[in-house]
């Protein structure tokens, strides 16, 4: 099968770009806070895929190491993000982004 | 004889701040109420200690240079930026103590978060490879998100945290993608290696150009450049005033300083990036100033002014590929110092002058206040004169160095726009002074309570700093 349908690094890079694009589109268009948080995670993990691919292509492990760092940072970010959402939910009882507009001008 | 490894001594400020942050987290858990009371004093002491280390390192003859296999670099530029971040954190620490008492929100973890943010700033300004850069940026930002939403029962503060968080992570995504593409093109992460690689010229240019564009977008979000600035006024306005002081000075100093190093030392931007940076500079200055013109709240005016000042910094950065790296870094560092003194002072002044829940911070509320509270009025007037760029103040010298750098390298049109923008900005800064001194109070004639000793020292430090900074011999 491999010879019929070879998967090259380019495929991974295109996939990574697509997933990153989905993440960005999700952040820009969605109104539900949780979906936005998931989209942010999606974007970060798409970049991880790029790092792994480049690491394989370049033949050194630095890219793998970076991915470990990014995974840890993304986990910390998810914690802080969810904490902020919970704090907001306690005040407003909603997770709809459009309803948070006390800061304007 | 120095028997300690250089890695330990040259990074001592960082170790102090990281250790202090972890200790402060435990302090309240172990000592309870006593720990909570001791937290601001301990945090302040540690910051002063770290500042002492930075000054000692600055006074050394030779600089340690790259450490940890080039992951960090300790040179005059990074040490100067460390000093500015410490100044900002110390001022924030002093402003916070009375502010948090008034808002009845005193906890120990506030100061732990403050020190964690500072350790992120240190990592960021020391970074000499992309991994350290990213980790430092995130360490700083994560602590800053929490600090922005610190008053979690107030809708404004929490909402500011949400906006800051979402746009911050979004920007990190772009930045990281840019780093990934650069890594893919070059296979290296250290700034000098990348520079070497780019100078050889054997690379696929679409990949590198896409990476550069993504990095500029990342910078745009983090430094609040128009058109990526949407979050900044809301966040600086919604966050507690002392935190706004930290976000608009320390965090910005670290981010802008590190990006300057990145573009000047790693990227060595080719000439065709000058127009892109110049356009960002013009947009940021002009829209920042226009936004500030119509504000009624002084705090929100300062938030927009922060955007405009990022624009002035971009004027200098536009010359990144033309000017020698040393000159650029010196001008940027001096501007950041001047900006930190005047902006942190102004936000701290607002924090002290406001009522509970940050009421009474509009131009109208300050009518005649300068005559009734002469010392406090004088301090605010000084900060405003400096922000407007009046002659003997640090704000003037900062702009002078930046604009001169751009002028020396042929960016005349850009400098003209910048000077015109400075004139426009004088209107809203001087409006504060007019309110303070030239308008009689309507109704109740409020007098500001006399600030405690530590606050007086902080205000005086900013005020004298604003007057003296332009005449000091800069360390490099």
GROMACS .gro file of C-alpha atoms in nm, chain B residues 13-465:
model
  453
  118UNK     CA    1   1.836   3.756   4.015
  119UNK     CA    2   1.633   3.489   3.837
  120UNK     CA    3   1.697   3.228   4.108
  121UNK     CA    4   1.598   3.477   4.379
  122UNK     CA    5   1.271   3.562   4.209
  123UNK     CA    6   1.176   3.202   4.127
  124UNK     CA    7   1.264   3.079   4.475
  125UNK     CA    8   1.083   3.373   4.629
  126UNK     CA    9   0.768   3.304   4.429
  127UNK     CA   10   0.758   2.942   4.544
  128UNK     CA   11   0.831   3.041   4.905
  129UNK     CA   12   0.556   3.303   4.901
  130UNK     CA   13   0.307   3.043   4.774
  131UNK     CA   14   0.385   2.824   5.074
  132UNK     CA   15   0.406   3.110   5.324
  133UNK     CA   16   0.035   3.167   5.368
  134UNK     CA   17  -0.039   2.795   5.375
  135UNK     CA   18   0.210   2.740   5.656
  136UNK     CA   19   0.185   3.059   5.862
  137UNK     CA   20  -0.178   3.158   5.792
  138UNK     CA   21  -0.271   3.517   5.877
  139UNK     CA   22   0.087   3.612   5.970
  140UNK     CA   23   0.216   3.490   5.637
  141UNK     CA   24  -0.045   3.697   5.458
  142UNK     CA   25   0.072   4.011   5.639
  143UNK     CA   26   0.438   3.934   5.574
  144UNK     CA   27   0.390   3.863   5.200
  145UNK     CA   28   0.419   4.220   5.063
  146UNK     CA   29   0.722   4.295   5.281
  147UNK     CA   30   0.894   3.972   5.182
  148UNK     CA   31   0.814   4.020   4.812
  149UNK     CA   32   0.946   4.377   4.824
  150UNK     CA   33   1.264   4.268   5.003
  151UNK     CA   34   1.330   3.993   4.749
  152UNK     CA   35   1.278   4.233   4.461
  153UNK     CA   36   1.521   4.483   4.615
  154UNK     CA   37   1.770   4.200   4.667
  155UNK     CA   38   1.736   4.094   4.304
  156UNK     CA   39   1.779   4.458   4.198
  157UNK     CA   40   2.100   4.471   4.403
  158UNK     CA   41   2.230   4.164   4.216
  159UNK     CA   42   2.141   4.321   3.882
  160UNK     CA   43   2.328   4.642   3.973
  161UNK     CA   44   2.629   4.442   4.087
  162UNK     CA   45   2.633   4.244   3.762
  163UNK     CA   46   2.597   4.567   3.564
  164UNK     CA   47   2.901   4.711   3.739
  165UNK     CA   48   3.123   4.415   3.646
  166UNK     CA   49   3.388   4.475   3.382
  167UNK     CA   50   3.322   4.177   3.156
  168UNK     CA   51   2.981   4.038   3.081
  169UNK     CA   52   2.918   3.664   3.129
  170UNK     CA   53   2.772   3.636   2.776
  171UNK     CA   54   2.595   3.321   2.657
  172UNK     CA   55   2.524   3.057   2.923
  173UNK     CA   56   2.365   2.711   2.927
  174UNK     CA   57   2.488   2.631   2.576
  175UNK     CA   58   2.349   2.954   2.438
  176UNK     CA   59   1.997   2.916   2.581
  177UNK     CA   60   2.032   3.246   2.768
  178UNK     CA   61   2.264   3.542   2.728
  179UNK     CA   62   2.365   3.775   3.010
  180UNK     CA   63   2.481   4.102   2.858
  181UNK     CA   64   2.428   4.473   2.925
  182UNK     CA   65   2.103   4.476   2.731
  183UNK     CA   66   1.941   4.185   2.915
  184UNK     CA   67   2.064   4.312   3.253
  185UNK     CA   68   1.928   4.661   3.182
  186UNK     CA   69   1.591   4.516   3.086
  187UNK     CA   70   1.596   4.303   3.401
  188UNK     CA   71   1.651   4.621   3.601
  189UNK     CA   72   1.356   4.794   3.433
  190UNK     CA   73   1.128   4.493   3.495
  191UNK     CA   74   1.234   4.493   3.860
  192UNK     CA   75   1.160   4.864   3.889
  193UNK     CA   76   0.814   4.804   3.747
  194UNK     CA   77   0.752   4.508   3.980
  195UNK     CA   78   0.873   4.698   4.287
  196UNK     CA   79   0.648   4.994   4.212
  197UNK     CA   80   0.357   4.754   4.154
  198UNK     CA   81   0.434   4.582   4.484
  199UNK     CA   82   0.417   4.915   4.672
  200UNK     CA   83   0.105   5.037   4.490
  201UNK     CA   84  -0.071   4.704   4.550
  202UNK     CA   85  -0.040   4.696   4.930
  203UNK     CA   86  -0.273   4.989   5.005
  204UNK     CA   87  -0.492   4.918   4.701
  205UNK     CA   88  -0.563   4.559   4.805
  206UNK     CA   89  -0.637   4.669   5.161
  207UNK     CA   90  -0.894   4.916   5.034
  208UNK     CA   91  -1.053   4.656   4.805
  209UNK     CA   92  -1.045   4.402   5.092
  210UNK     CA   93  -0.866   4.150   4.871
  211UNK     CA   94  -0.536   4.095   5.053
  212UNK     CA   95  -0.389   3.750   4.989
  213UNK     CA   96  -0.042   3.606   4.984
  214UNK     CA   97  -0.068   3.450   4.640
  215UNK     CA   98  -0.100   3.792   4.477
  216UNK     CA   99   0.267   3.857   4.553
  217UNK     CA  100   0.363   3.502   4.454
  218UNK     CA  101   0.200   3.565   4.115
  219UNK     CA  102   0.380   3.898   4.090
  220UNK     CA  103   0.717   3.730   4.143
  221UNK     CA  104   0.624   3.452   3.900
  222UNK     CA  105   0.545   3.714   3.638
  223UNK     CA  106   0.884   3.873   3.705
  224UNK     CA  107   1.062   3.539   3.668
  225UNK     CA  108   0.887   3.503   3.331
  226UNK     CA  109   1.005   3.850   3.231
  227UNK     CA  110   1.363   3.761   3.328
  228UNK     CA  111   1.354   3.439   3.129
  229UNK     CA  112   1.215   3.629   2.833
  230UNK     CA  113   1.472   3.909   2.831
  231UNK     CA  114   1.758   3.663   2.888
  232UNK     CA  115   1.643   3.432   2.609
  233UNK     CA  116   1.884   3.368   2.329
  234UNK     CA  117   1.703   3.076   2.173
  235UNK     CA  118   1.346   3.028   2.064
  236UNK     CA  119   1.254   2.768   2.324
  237UNK     CA  120   1.367   2.984   2.618
  238UNK     CA  121   1.194   3.277   2.451
  239UNK     CA  122   0.863   3.093   2.429
  240UNK     CA  123   0.878   2.944   2.778
  241UNK     CA  124   0.963   3.285   2.927
  242UNK     CA  125   0.683   3.454   2.736
  243UNK     CA  126   0.429   3.197   2.857
  244UNK     CA  127   0.552   3.200   3.216
  245UNK     CA  128   0.511   3.576   3.222
  246UNK     CA  129   0.177   3.574   3.041
  247UNK     CA  130   0.016   3.300   3.251
  248UNK     CA  131   0.088   3.488   3.573
  249UNK     CA  132  -0.031   3.811   3.409
  250UNK     CA  133  -0.366   3.657   3.303
  251UNK     CA  134  -0.437   3.558   3.662
  252UNK     CA  135  -0.328   3.897   3.798
  253UNK     CA  136  -0.557   4.078   3.552
  254UNK     CA  137  -0.853   3.879   3.686
  255UNK     CA  138  -0.739   3.901   4.046
  256UNK     CA  139  -1.051   4.082   4.172
  257UNK     CA  140  -1.263   3.787   4.069
  258UNK     CA  141  -1.589   3.915   4.219
  259UNK     CA  142  -1.571   4.221   3.993
  260UNK     CA  143  -1.708   4.169   3.647
  261UNK     CA  144  -1.466   4.417   3.488
  262UNK     CA  145  -1.156   4.251   3.625
  263UNK     CA  146  -1.266   3.900   3.529
  264UNK     CA  147  -1.370   4.012   3.184
  265UNK     CA  148  -1.032   4.179   3.137
  266UNK     CA  149  -0.865   3.849   3.230
  267UNK     CA  150  -1.076   3.663   2.974
  268UNK     CA  151  -0.990   3.903   2.692
  269UNK     CA  152  -0.625   3.907   2.786
  270UNK     CA  153  -0.614   3.528   2.806
  271UNK     CA  154  -0.787   3.457   2.477
  272UNK     CA  155  -0.589   3.705   2.272
  273UNK     CA  156  -0.268   3.611   2.451
  274UNK     CA  157  -0.300   3.240   2.377
  275UNK     CA  158  -0.411   3.319   2.023
  276UNK     CA  159  -0.096   3.526   1.976
  277UNK     CA  160   0.118   3.250   2.127
  278UNK     CA  161  -0.025   3.013   1.868
  279UNK     CA  162   0.089   3.238   1.582
  280UNK     CA  163   0.426   3.293   1.742
  281UNK     CA  164   0.479   2.922   1.795
  282UNK     CA  165   0.380   2.845   1.439
  283UNK     CA  166   0.634   3.100   1.322
  284UNK     CA  167   0.901   2.936   1.536
  285UNK     CA  168   0.805   2.593   1.397
  286UNK     CA  169   0.843   2.712   1.039
  287UNK     CA  170   1.180   2.871   1.116
  288UNK     CA  171   1.294   2.551   1.282
  289UNK     CA  172   1.177   2.358   0.979
  290UNK     CA  173   1.365   2.584   0.740
  291UNK     CA  174   1.687   2.609   0.938
  292UNK     CA  175   1.698   2.323   1.189
  293UNK     CA  176   1.840   2.560   1.454
  294UNK     CA  177   1.684   2.743   1.747
  295UNK     CA  178   1.959   2.966   1.883
  296UNK     CA  179   1.949   3.329   1.771
  297UNK     CA  180   2.315   3.350   1.657
  298UNK     CA  181   2.285   3.017   1.471
  299UNK     CA  182   1.976   3.137   1.292
  300UNK     CA  183   2.147   3.460   1.195
  301UNK     CA  184   2.441   3.261   1.060
  302UNK     CA  185   2.203   3.038   0.868
  303UNK     CA  186   2.012   3.328   0.714
  304UNK     CA  187   2.331   3.508   0.616
  305UNK     CA  188   2.445   3.207   0.418
  306UNK     CA  189   2.133   3.253   0.209
  307UNK     CA  190   2.069   2.885   0.131
  308UNK     CA  191   1.710   2.848   0.241
  309UNK     CA  192   1.362   2.822   0.095
  310UNK     CA  193   1.248   3.180   0.121
  311UNK     CA  194   0.865   3.129   0.131
  312UNK     CA  195   0.903   2.929   0.452
  313UNK     CA  196   1.125   3.191   0.617
  314UNK     CA  197   0.905   3.477   0.498
  315UNK     CA  198   0.590   3.307   0.628
  316UNK     CA  199   0.768   3.251   0.958
  317UNK     CA  200   0.870   3.617   0.975
  318UNK     CA  201   0.513   3.727   0.906
  319UNK     CA  202   0.381   3.498   1.182
  320UNK     CA  203   0.640   3.634   1.427
  321UNK     CA  204   0.538   3.992   1.344
  322UNK     CA  205   0.173   3.901   1.407
  323UNK     CA  206   0.278   3.747   1.740
  324UNK     CA  207   0.470   4.064   1.829
  325UNK     CA  208   0.173   4.273   1.718
  326UNK     CA  209  -0.062   4.099   1.959
  327UNK     CA  210   0.179   4.089   2.251
  328UNK     CA  211   0.291   4.451   2.219
  329UNK     CA  212  -0.062   4.571   2.128
  330UNK     CA  213   0.015   4.719   1.787
  331UNK     CA  214  -0.273   4.837   1.568
  332UNK     CA  215  -0.449   4.638   1.410
  333UNK     CA  216  -0.386   4.375   1.679
  334UNK     CA  217  -0.448   4.611   1.973
  335UNK     CA  218  -0.820   4.551   2.035
  336UNK     CA  219  -0.764   4.385   2.370
  337UNK     CA  220  -0.523   4.636   2.522
  338UNK     CA  221  -0.749   4.927   2.625
  339UNK     CA  222  -1.006   4.689   2.773
  340UNK     CA  223  -0.749   4.488   2.966
  341UNK     CA  224  -0.557   4.786   3.108
  342UNK     CA  225  -0.887   4.952   3.193
  343UNK     CA  226  -1.052   4.648   3.349
  344UNK     CA  227  -0.757   4.511   3.545
  345UNK     CA  228  -0.693   4.645   3.897
  346UNK     CA  229  -0.492   4.969   3.864
  347UNK     CA  230  -0.164   4.838   4.017
  348UNK     CA  231  -0.185   4.533   3.789
  349UNK     CA  232  -0.247   4.765   3.494
  350UNK     CA  233   0.078   4.937   3.595
  351UNK     CA  234   0.262   4.604   3.578
  352UNK     CA  235   0.097   4.494   3.252
  353UNK     CA  236   0.163   4.819   3.070
  354UNK     CA  237   0.521   4.860   3.194
  355UNK     CA  238   0.699   4.543   3.310
  356UNK     CA  239   0.522   4.297   3.083
  357UNK     CA  240   0.552   4.533   2.788
  358UNK     CA  241   0.917   4.604   2.862
  359UNK     CA  242   1.002   4.234   2.866
  360UNK     CA  243   0.798   4.154   2.554
  361UNK     CA  244   0.917   4.451   2.351
  362UNK     CA  245   1.275   4.421   2.467
  363UNK     CA  246   1.290   4.052   2.380
  364UNK     CA  247   1.127   4.101   2.041
  365UNK     CA  248   1.377   4.374   1.965
  366UNK     CA  249   1.659   4.131   2.039
  367UNK     CA  250   1.490   3.865   1.830
  368UNK     CA  251   1.450   4.088   1.525
  369UNK     CA  252   1.784   4.264   1.560
  370UNK     CA  253   2.006   3.969   1.651
  371UNK     CA  254   1.838   3.657   1.516
  372UNK     CA  255   1.652   3.778   1.214
  373UNK     CA  256   1.862   4.066   1.087
  374UNK     CA  257   1.553   4.165   0.897
  375UNK     CA  258   1.615   4.227   0.529
  376UNK     CA  259   1.547   4.582   0.412
  377UNK     CA  260   1.204   4.516   0.268
  378UNK     CA  261   1.065   4.483   0.621
  379UNK     CA  262   1.116   4.853   0.693
  380UNK     CA  263   0.789   4.959   0.524
  381UNK     CA  264   0.590   4.690   0.708
  382UNK     CA  265   0.723   4.805   1.045
  383UNK     CA  266   0.680   5.171   0.953
  384UNK     CA  267   0.314   5.114   0.861
  385UNK     CA  268   0.256   4.935   1.193
  386UNK     CA  269   0.424   5.227   1.374
  387UNK     CA  270   0.214   5.493   1.201
  388UNK     CA  271  -0.114   5.303   1.254
  389UNK     CA  272  -0.034   5.230   1.618
  390UNK     CA  273   0.066   5.586   1.708
  391UNK     CA  274  -0.223   5.750   1.525
  392UNK     CA  275  -0.507   5.521   1.632
  393UNK     CA  276  -0.373   5.499   1.989
  394UNK     CA  277  -0.373   5.878   2.016
  395UNK     CA  278  -0.713   5.916   1.850
  396UNK     CA  279  -0.857   5.659   2.090
  397UNK     CA  280  -0.713   5.843   2.390
  398UNK     CA  281  -0.852   6.181   2.280
  399UNK     CA  282  -1.215   6.103   2.348
  400UNK     CA  283  -1.185   5.927   2.683
  401UNK     CA  284  -1.349   6.053   3.000
  402UNK     CA  285  -1.179   5.804   3.235
  403UNK     CA  286  -0.813   5.887   3.301
  404UNK     CA  287  -0.735   5.517   3.344
  405UNK     CA  288  -0.874   5.432   3.003
  406UNK     CA  289  -0.693   5.732   2.854
  407UNK     CA  290  -0.368   5.585   2.991
  408UNK     CA  291  -0.462   5.249   2.840
  409UNK     CA  292  -0.485   5.406   2.494
  410UNK     CA  293  -0.171   5.609   2.560
  411UNK     CA  294   0.006   5.278   2.622
  412UNK     CA  295  -0.092   5.171   2.270
  413UNK     CA  296   0.038   5.500   2.128
  414UNK     CA  297   0.372   5.457   2.308
  415UNK     CA  298   0.412   5.111   2.153
  416UNK     CA  299   0.386   5.298   1.824
  417UNK     CA  300   0.676   5.530   1.917
  418UNK     CA  301   0.882   5.223   2.003
  419UNK     CA  302   0.798   5.080   1.661
  420UNK     CA  303   0.946   5.393   1.503
  421UNK     CA  304   1.278   5.285   1.650
  422UNK     CA  305   1.227   4.921   1.559
  423UNK     CA  306   1.160   5.024   1.198
  424UNK     CA  307   1.529   5.106   1.180
  425UNK     CA  308   1.617   4.755   1.306
  426UNK     CA  309   1.772   4.639   0.980
  427UNK     CA  310   1.951   4.970   0.915
  428UNK     CA  311   2.095   5.073   1.251
  429UNK     CA  312   2.369   4.894   1.447
  430UNK     CA  313   2.216   4.651   1.699
  431UNK     CA  314   2.378   4.827   1.994
  432UNK     CA  315   2.231   5.167   1.908
  433UNK     CA  316   1.886   5.020   1.858
  434UNK     CA  317   1.892   4.826   2.183
  435UNK     CA  318   2.017   5.129   2.375
  436UNK     CA  319   1.742   5.355   2.241
  437UNK     CA  320   1.471   5.095   2.304
  438UNK     CA  321   1.594   5.020   2.657
  439UNK     CA  322   1.609   5.388   2.750
  440UNK     CA  323   1.261   5.450   2.617
  441UNK     CA  324   1.128   5.153   2.813
  442UNK     CA  325   1.291   5.290   3.130
  443UNK     CA  326   1.136   5.635   3.080
  444UNK     CA  327   0.802   5.483   2.990
  445UNK     CA  328   0.805   5.258   3.297
  446UNK     CA  329   0.876   5.549   3.533
  447UNK     CA  330   0.599   5.771   3.402
  448UNK     CA  331   0.330   5.515   3.326
  449UNK     CA  332   0.373   5.308   3.643
  450UNK     CA  333   0.371   5.633   3.840
  451UNK     CA  334   0.049   5.747   3.674
  452UNK     CA  335  -0.133   5.416   3.723
  453UNK     CA  336  -0.015   5.403   4.086
  454UNK     CA  337  -0.138   5.757   4.137
  455UNK     CA  338  -0.480   5.658   4.001
  456UNK     CA  339  -0.484   5.352   4.225
  457UNK     CA  340  -0.423   5.572   4.529
  458UNK     CA  341  -0.658   5.856   4.430
  459UNK     CA  342  -0.952   5.628   4.343
  460UNK     CA  343  -1.230   5.533   4.579
  461UNK     CA  344  -1.326   5.175   4.664
  462UNK     CA  345  -1.405   4.979   4.347
  463UNK     CA  346  -1.204   5.232   4.143
  464UNK     CA  347  -1.466   5.504   4.144
  465UNK     CA  348  -1.375   5.866   4.078
  466UNK     CA  349  -1.110   5.826   3.808
  467UNK     CA  350  -1.249   6.058   3.540
  468UNK     CA  351  -1.111   6.398   3.438
  469UNK     CA  352  -1.403   6.564   3.617
  470UNK     CA  353  -1.320   6.397   3.947
  471UNK     CA  354  -0.973   6.554   3.955
  472UNK     CA  355  -1.095   6.914   3.928
  473UNK     CA  356  -0.891   7.141   4.152
  474UNK     CA  357  -0.726   6.845   4.322
  475UNK     CA  358  -0.376   6.975   4.251
  476UNK     CA  359  -0.442   7.289   4.457
  477UNK     CA  360  -0.588   7.100   4.750
  478UNK     CA  361  -0.325   6.822   4.756
  479UNK     CA  362  -0.020   7.004   4.618
  480UNK     CA  363   0.240   6.727   4.645
  481UNK     CA  364   0.026   6.456   4.492
  482UNK     CA  365  -0.089   6.696   4.222
  483UNK     CA  366   0.269   6.790   4.140
  484UNK     CA  367   0.367   6.424   4.098
  485UNK     CA  368   0.081   6.348   3.858
  486UNK     CA  369   0.158   6.667   3.663
  487UNK     CA  370   0.521   6.553   3.628
  488UNK     CA  371   0.417   6.213   3.491
  489UNK     CA  372   0.182   6.379   3.246
  490UNK     CA  373   0.447   6.627   3.126
  491UNK     CA  374   0.684   6.337   3.073
  492UNK     CA  375   0.424   6.127   2.888
  493UNK     CA  376   0.360   6.425   2.663
  494UNK     CA  377   0.734   6.448   2.594
  495UNK     CA  378   0.808   6.792   2.750
  496UNK     CA  379   1.169   6.902   2.731
  497UNK     CA  380   1.357   6.828   3.053
  498UNK     CA  381   1.178   6.501   3.128
  499UNK     CA  382   1.266   6.139   3.055
  500UNK     CA  383   0.976   6.112   2.811
  501UNK     CA  384   1.141   6.374   2.590
  502UNK     CA  385   1.484   6.210   2.590
  503UNK     CA  386   1.332   5.869   2.522
  504UNK     CA  387   1.150   5.997   2.216
  505UNK     CA  388   1.457   6.196   2.110
  506UNK     CA  389   1.683   5.888   2.102
  507UNK     CA  390   1.427   5.675   1.918
  508UNK     CA  391   1.338   5.938   1.660
  509UNK     CA  392   1.702   6.034   1.609
  510UNK     CA  393   1.786   5.671   1.539
  511UNK     CA  394   1.514   5.655   1.274
  512UNK     CA  395   1.616   5.995   1.134
  513UNK     CA  396   1.982   5.896   1.107
  514UNK     CA  397   1.880   5.608   0.886
  515UNK     CA  398   1.665   5.802   0.646
  516UNK     CA  399   1.315   5.751   0.786
  517UNK     CA  400   1.227   6.122   0.774
  518UNK     CA  401   0.857   6.082   0.688
  519UNK     CA  402   0.802   5.835   0.970
  520UNK     CA  403   0.966   6.068   1.223
  521UNK     CA  404   0.751   6.360   1.105
  522UNK     CA  405   0.436   6.156   1.164
  523UNK     CA  406   0.569   6.056   1.506
  524UNK     CA  407   0.639   6.417   1.607
  525UNK     CA  408   0.294   6.527   1.489
  526UNK     CA  409   0.147   6.246   1.696
  527UNK     CA  410   0.337   6.368   2.001
  528UNK     CA  411   0.175   6.710   1.960
  529UNK     CA  412  -0.170   6.551   1.942
  530UNK     CA  413  -0.101   6.344   2.252
  531UNK     CA  414  -0.007   6.657   2.450
  532UNK     CA  415  -0.374   6.757   2.435
  533UNK     CA  416  -0.505   6.472   2.646
  534UNK     CA  417  -0.209   6.453   2.882
  535UNK     CA  418  -0.228   6.825   2.957
  536UNK     CA  419  -0.602   6.793   3.003
  537UNK     CA  420  -0.524   6.609   3.326
  538UNK     CA  421  -0.302   6.896   3.438
  539UNK     CA  422  -0.572   7.148   3.346
  540UNK     CA  423  -0.823   6.948   3.550
  541UNK     CA  424  -0.587   6.931   3.845
  542UNK     CA  425  -0.498   7.300   3.861
  543UNK     CA  426  -0.720   7.524   3.654
  544UNK     CA  427  -1.073   7.410   3.716
  545UNK     CA  428  -1.262   7.476   4.041
  546UNK     CA  429  -1.419   7.175   4.204
  547UNK     CA  430  -1.792   7.130   4.167
  548UNK     CA  431  -1.969   7.028   4.482
  549UNK     CA  432  -1.764   6.846   4.743
  550UNK     CA  433  -1.400   6.953   4.770
  551UNK     CA  434  -1.223   6.623   4.826
  552UNK     CA  435  -0.869   6.611   4.958
  553UNK     CA  436  -0.652   6.308   4.892
  554UNK     CA  437  -0.552   6.121   5.207
  555UNK     CA  438  -0.182   6.155   5.274
  556UNK     CA  439  -0.011   5.841   5.140
  557UNK     CA  440   0.195   5.615   5.367
  558UNK     CA  441   0.574   5.638   5.358
  559UNK     CA  442   0.635   5.354   5.108
  560UNK     CA  443   0.390   5.505   4.860
  561UNK     CA  444   0.547   5.849   4.901
  562UNK     CA  445   0.888   5.703   4.825
  563UNK     CA  446   0.746   5.526   4.517
  564UNK     CA  447   0.579   5.843   4.381
  565UNK     CA  448   0.891   6.046   4.452
  566UNK     CA  449   1.110   5.783   4.285
  567UNK     CA  450   0.898   5.803   3.969
  568UNK     CA  451   0.886   6.182   3.984
  569UNK     CA  452   1.260   6.232   4.039
  570UNK     CA  453   1.336   5.951   3.794
   0.00000   0.00000   0.00000
